[in-house]
Coordinates of C-alpha atoms in Angstrom, one line a residue:
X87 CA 68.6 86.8 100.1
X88 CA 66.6 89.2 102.0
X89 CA 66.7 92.9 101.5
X90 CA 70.4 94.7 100.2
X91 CA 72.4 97.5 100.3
X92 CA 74.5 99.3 97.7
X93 CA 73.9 96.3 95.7
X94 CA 75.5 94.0 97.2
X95 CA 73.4 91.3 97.5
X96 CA 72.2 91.9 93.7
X97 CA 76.0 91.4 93.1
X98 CA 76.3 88.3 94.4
X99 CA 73.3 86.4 93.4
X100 CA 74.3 87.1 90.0
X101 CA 77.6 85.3 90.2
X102 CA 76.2 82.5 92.0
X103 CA 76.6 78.8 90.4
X104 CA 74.1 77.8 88.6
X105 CA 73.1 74.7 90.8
X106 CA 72.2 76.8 93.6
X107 CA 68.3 78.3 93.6
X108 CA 68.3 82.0 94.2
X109 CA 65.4 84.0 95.5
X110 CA 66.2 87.6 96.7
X111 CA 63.5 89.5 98.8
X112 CA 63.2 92.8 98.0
X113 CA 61.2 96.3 99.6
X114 CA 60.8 99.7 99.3
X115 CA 60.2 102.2 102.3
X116 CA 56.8 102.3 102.2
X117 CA 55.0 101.5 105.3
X118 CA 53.4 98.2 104.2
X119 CA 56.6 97.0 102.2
X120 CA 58.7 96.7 105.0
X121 CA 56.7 95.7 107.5
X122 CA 53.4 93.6 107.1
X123 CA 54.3 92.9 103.4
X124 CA 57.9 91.7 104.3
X125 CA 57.0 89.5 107.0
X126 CA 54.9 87.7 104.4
X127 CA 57.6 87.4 102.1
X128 CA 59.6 85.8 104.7
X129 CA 57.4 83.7 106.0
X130 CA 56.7 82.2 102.8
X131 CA 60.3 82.0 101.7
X132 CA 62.0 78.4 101.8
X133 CA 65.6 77.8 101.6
X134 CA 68.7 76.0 103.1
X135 CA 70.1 79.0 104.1
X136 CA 69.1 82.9 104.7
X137 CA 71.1 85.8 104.3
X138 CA 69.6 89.1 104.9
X139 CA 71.1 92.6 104.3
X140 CA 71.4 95.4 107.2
X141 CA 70.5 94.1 110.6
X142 CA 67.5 96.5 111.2
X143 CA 63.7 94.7 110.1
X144 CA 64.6 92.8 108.0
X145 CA 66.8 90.5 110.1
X146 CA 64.7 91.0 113.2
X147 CA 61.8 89.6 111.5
X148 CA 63.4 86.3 109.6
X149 CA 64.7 85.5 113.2
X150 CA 61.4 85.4 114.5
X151 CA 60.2 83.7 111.9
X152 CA 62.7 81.1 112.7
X153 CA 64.1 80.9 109.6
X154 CA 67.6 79.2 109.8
X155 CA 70.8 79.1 109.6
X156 CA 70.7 83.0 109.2
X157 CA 73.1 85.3 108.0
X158 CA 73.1 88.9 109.2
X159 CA 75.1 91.1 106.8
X160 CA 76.5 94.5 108.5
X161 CA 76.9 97.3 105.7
X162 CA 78.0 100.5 108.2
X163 CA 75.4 102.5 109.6
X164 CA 73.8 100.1 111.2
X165 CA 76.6 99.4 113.6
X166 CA 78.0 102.6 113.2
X167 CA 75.5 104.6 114.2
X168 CA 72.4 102.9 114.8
X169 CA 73.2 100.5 117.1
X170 CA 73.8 103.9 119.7
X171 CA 70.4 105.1 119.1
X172 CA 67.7 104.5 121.4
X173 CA 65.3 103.4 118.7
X174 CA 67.2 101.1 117.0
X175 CA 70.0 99.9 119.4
X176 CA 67.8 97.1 120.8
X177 CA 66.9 95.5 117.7
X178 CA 70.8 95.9 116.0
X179 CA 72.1 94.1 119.3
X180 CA 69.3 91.5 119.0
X181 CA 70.1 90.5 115.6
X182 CA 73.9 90.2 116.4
X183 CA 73.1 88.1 119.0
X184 CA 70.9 85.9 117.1
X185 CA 72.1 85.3 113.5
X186 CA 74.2 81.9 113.1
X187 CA 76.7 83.8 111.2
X188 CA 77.5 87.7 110.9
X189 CA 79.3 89.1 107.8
X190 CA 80.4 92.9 108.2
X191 CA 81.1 95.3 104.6
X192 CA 83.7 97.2 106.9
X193 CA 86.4 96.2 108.9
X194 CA 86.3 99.5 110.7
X195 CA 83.2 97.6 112.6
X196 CA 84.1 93.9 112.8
X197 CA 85.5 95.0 116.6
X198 CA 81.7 95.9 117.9
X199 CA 80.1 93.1 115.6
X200 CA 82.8 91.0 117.5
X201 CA 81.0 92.1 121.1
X202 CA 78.1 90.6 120.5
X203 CA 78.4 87.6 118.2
X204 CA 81.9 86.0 117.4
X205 CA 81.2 84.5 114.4
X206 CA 81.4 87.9 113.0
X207 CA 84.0 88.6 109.7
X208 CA 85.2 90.7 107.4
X209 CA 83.6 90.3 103.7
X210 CA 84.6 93.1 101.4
X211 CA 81.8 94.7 99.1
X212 CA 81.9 92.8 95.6
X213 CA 82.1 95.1 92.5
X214 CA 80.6 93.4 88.8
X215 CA 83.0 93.2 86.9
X216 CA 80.9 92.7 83.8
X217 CA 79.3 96.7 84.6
X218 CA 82.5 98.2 86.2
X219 CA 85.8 97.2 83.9
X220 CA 88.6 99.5 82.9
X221 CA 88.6 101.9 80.0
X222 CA 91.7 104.0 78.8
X223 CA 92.2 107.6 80.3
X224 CA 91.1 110.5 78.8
X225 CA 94.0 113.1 77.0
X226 CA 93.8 116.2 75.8
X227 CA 90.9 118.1 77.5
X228 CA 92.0 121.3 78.5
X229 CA 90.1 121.2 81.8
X230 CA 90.5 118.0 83.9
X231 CA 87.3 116.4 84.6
X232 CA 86.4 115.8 88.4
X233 CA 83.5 113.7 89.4
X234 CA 82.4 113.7 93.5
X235 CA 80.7 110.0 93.3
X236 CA 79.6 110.1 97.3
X237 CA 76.0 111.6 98.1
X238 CA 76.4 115.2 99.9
X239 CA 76.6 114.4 103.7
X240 CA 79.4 116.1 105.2
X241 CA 79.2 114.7 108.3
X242 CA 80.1 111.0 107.1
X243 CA 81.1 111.6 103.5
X244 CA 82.9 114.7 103.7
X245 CA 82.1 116.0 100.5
X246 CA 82.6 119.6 102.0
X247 CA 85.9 119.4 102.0
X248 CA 86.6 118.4 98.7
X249 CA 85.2 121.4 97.8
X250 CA 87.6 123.2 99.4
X251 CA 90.4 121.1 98.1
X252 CA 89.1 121.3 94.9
X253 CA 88.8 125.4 95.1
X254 CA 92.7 125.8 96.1
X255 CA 93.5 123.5 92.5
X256 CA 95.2 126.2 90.1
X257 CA 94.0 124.7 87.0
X258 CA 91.1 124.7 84.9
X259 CA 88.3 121.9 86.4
X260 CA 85.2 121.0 85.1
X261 CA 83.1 119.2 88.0
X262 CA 80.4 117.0 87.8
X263 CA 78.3 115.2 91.5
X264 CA 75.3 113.9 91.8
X265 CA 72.3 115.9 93.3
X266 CA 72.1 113.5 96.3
X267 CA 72.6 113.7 99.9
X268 CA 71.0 115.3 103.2
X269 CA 73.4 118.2 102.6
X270 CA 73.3 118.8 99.0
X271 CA 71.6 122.2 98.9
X272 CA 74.6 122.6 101.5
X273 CA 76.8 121.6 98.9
X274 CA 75.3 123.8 95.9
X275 CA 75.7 126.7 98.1
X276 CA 79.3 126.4 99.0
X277 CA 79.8 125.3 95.3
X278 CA 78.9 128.8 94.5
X279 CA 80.9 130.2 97.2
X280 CA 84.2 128.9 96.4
X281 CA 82.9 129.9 92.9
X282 CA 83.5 126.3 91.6
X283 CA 82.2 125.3 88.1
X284 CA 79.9 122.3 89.6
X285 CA 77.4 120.7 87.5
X286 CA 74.5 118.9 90.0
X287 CA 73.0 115.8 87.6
X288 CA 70.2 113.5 89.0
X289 CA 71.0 110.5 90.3
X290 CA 71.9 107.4 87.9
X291 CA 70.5 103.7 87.9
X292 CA 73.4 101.8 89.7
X293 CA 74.6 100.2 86.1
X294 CA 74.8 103.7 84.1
X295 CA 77.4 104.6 87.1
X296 CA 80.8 103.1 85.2
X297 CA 79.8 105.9 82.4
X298 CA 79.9 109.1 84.9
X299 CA 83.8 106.7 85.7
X300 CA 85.0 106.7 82.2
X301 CA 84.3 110.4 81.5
X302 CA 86.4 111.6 84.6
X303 CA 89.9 112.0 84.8
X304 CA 89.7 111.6 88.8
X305 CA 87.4 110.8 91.0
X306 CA 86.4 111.3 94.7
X307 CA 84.8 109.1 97.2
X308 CA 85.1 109.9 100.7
X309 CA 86.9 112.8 103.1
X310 CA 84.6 111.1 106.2
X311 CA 85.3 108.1 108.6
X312 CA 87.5 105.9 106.8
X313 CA 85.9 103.1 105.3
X314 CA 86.1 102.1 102.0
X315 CA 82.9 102.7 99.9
X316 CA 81.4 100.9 97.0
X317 CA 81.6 103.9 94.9
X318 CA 85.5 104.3 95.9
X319 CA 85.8 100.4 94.4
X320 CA 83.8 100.2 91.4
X321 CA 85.6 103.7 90.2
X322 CA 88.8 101.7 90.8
X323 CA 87.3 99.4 88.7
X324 CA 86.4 101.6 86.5
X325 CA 90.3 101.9 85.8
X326 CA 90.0 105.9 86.8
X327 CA 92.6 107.4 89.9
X328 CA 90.3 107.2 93.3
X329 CA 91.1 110.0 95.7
X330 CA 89.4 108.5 99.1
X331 CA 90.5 108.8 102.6
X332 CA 90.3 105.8 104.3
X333 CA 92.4 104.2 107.8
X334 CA 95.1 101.9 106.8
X335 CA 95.4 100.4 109.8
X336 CA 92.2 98.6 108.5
X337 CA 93.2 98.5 105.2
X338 CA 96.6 98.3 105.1
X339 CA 97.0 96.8 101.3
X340 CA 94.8 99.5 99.5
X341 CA 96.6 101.5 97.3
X342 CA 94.7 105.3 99.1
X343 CA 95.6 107.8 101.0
X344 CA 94.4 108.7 104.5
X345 CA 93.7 112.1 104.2
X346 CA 93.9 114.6 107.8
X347 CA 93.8 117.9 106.3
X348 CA 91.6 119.8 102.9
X349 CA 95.7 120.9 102.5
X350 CA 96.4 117.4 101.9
X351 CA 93.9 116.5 99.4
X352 CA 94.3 119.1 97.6
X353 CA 98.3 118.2 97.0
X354 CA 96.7 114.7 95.8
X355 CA 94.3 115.9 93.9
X356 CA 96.6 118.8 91.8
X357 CA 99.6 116.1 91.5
X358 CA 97.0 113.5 89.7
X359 CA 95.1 116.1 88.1
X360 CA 98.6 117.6 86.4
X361 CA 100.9 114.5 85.7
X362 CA 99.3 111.7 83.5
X363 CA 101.8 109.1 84.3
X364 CA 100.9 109.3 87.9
X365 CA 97.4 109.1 87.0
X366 CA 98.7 105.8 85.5
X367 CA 100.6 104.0 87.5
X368 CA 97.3 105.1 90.5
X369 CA 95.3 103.5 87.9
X370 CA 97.6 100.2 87.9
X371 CA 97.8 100.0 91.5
X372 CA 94.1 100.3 92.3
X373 CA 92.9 97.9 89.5
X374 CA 95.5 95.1 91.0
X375 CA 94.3 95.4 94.6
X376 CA 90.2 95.8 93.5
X377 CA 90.2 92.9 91.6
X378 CA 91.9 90.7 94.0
X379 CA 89.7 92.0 97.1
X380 CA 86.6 93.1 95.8
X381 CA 86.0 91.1 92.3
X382 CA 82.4 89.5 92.7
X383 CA 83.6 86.2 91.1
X384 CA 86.6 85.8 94.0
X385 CA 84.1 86.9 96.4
X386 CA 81.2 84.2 95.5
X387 CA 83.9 81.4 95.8
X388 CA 84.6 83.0 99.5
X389 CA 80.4 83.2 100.2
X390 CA 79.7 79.7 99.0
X391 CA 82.3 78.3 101.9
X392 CA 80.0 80.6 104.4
X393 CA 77.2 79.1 103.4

């Protein structure tokens, strides 16, 4: 396993059978570490089979390492947006071309993995189940606890317009997001604006995430473009009511709204927020359809036939 994103490889190697020998290539963003440093790595690295997270570097340079059969593992971005930049394009296209095998997180980009290499499929993202497991809802605060789990970028997560939704709520809210994001400061200052009570924390290691889930009585993922995002599963997980836009068309069994307007997610939001048993039953629909998709266990079983 080379590289990851939003844990998902880490996720996967853990539930892996014993029988099989795991190594998992990791780097930071330092200069060296992911370029001369990781092509050592990989160079060095033996193994039957080599799958490798995000198809920027690190897949370029397994593939012309030779290292085979190769697995190129798509997580958004990368054929989202960088595949259209000048910069980057080349190499995305290259390593679509090349792997043996492509996996994509999203099914909002199978269709352009598809272009270019048609091996390509849908694998969902895997959430631990042993970290992220359900807890009983909180009663009797007097104001509803909120947490925004997505980092501030308005442009993709559309975190902005939450805040709206969440300023037209008539009820007492105590709201909690991490300080994270290219428009965070964005995000503090329209906090203060729609004079929300919004409490910026710093950001968590990955495990310590199913706490900030327990505390809340709802919590929000996405307003953005309509894929369904690791923190959007592991809250379901988590056994808390997910508010998260997302296209059914591409996920047409997932229990979530797709949401058009900040008028509409605010309705969503104020009729989980103010009647418990429809936090509830949200809770029992989204735990049935996360741990039948997105369970890591289920998931490994799937990965092992790949491999």
């Amino acid at each position: 396993m080379i590289n990851d994103c939003a844990y998902v490889g880490e996720t996967l190697l853990k539930y892996m059978p014993l029988n099989i020998e795991k190594q998992h290539i990791k780097r930071s963003r330092s200069f060296w570490s992911k370029t001369f440093g990781l092509a050592y790595k990989i160079l060095r690295a033996k193994g039957d089979v080599y799958h490798v997270h995000y198809l920027l570097q690190d897949c370029y340079i397994a593939s012309k390492l030779g290292k085979k059969p190769l697995i190129g593992h798509a997580h958004g971005s990368d054929l989202r947006d960088n595949i259209r930049r000048f910069r980057w394009g080349w190499i995305v296209k290259r390593n679509l071309k090349q792997c043996d095998k492509i996996l994509v997180a999203q099914p909002t980009i199978l269709d352009v993995a598809k272009q270019f290499n048609e091996s390509s499929e849908y694998f969902p993202i895997p959430f631990d189940p042993l970290i992220f497991y359900p807890k009983p809802l909180p009663t009797g605060e007097e104001a509803r606890r909120v947490f925004i789990a997505s980092p501030h970028n308005f442009e993709v997560k559309g975190t902005d317009k939450f805040l709206h939704a969440l300023a037209h709520v008539g009820i007492p809210l105590f709201i909690k997001t991490i300080r994270h994001g290219k428009d965070c400061v964005k995000a503090q200052n329209l906090a203060r604006k729609l004079n929300l009570k919004v409490k910026f924390i710093e950001k968590v290691a990955h495990e310590k995430m199913n706490e900030l889930y327990w505390e809340s009585d709802l919590v929000l993922g996405s307003f953005g473009v309509g894929q369904l995002d690791t923190v959007a599963i592991e809250a379901m997980a988590c056994g808390r009511p997910v508010v998260h836009s997302i296209h059914e068309k591409y996920f047409p069994n997932c229990p979530l709204e797709r949401l058009k307007t900040i008028e509409e997610a605010c309705e969503v939001i104020s009729r989980l927020l103010l009647d418990y048993k429809e936090r509830r039953r949200r809770v029992e629909n989204q735990l049935k359809y996360v741990n039948a998709v997105h369970s890591a266990p289920i998931l490994v079983k799937k990965l092992i036939k790949i491999y």
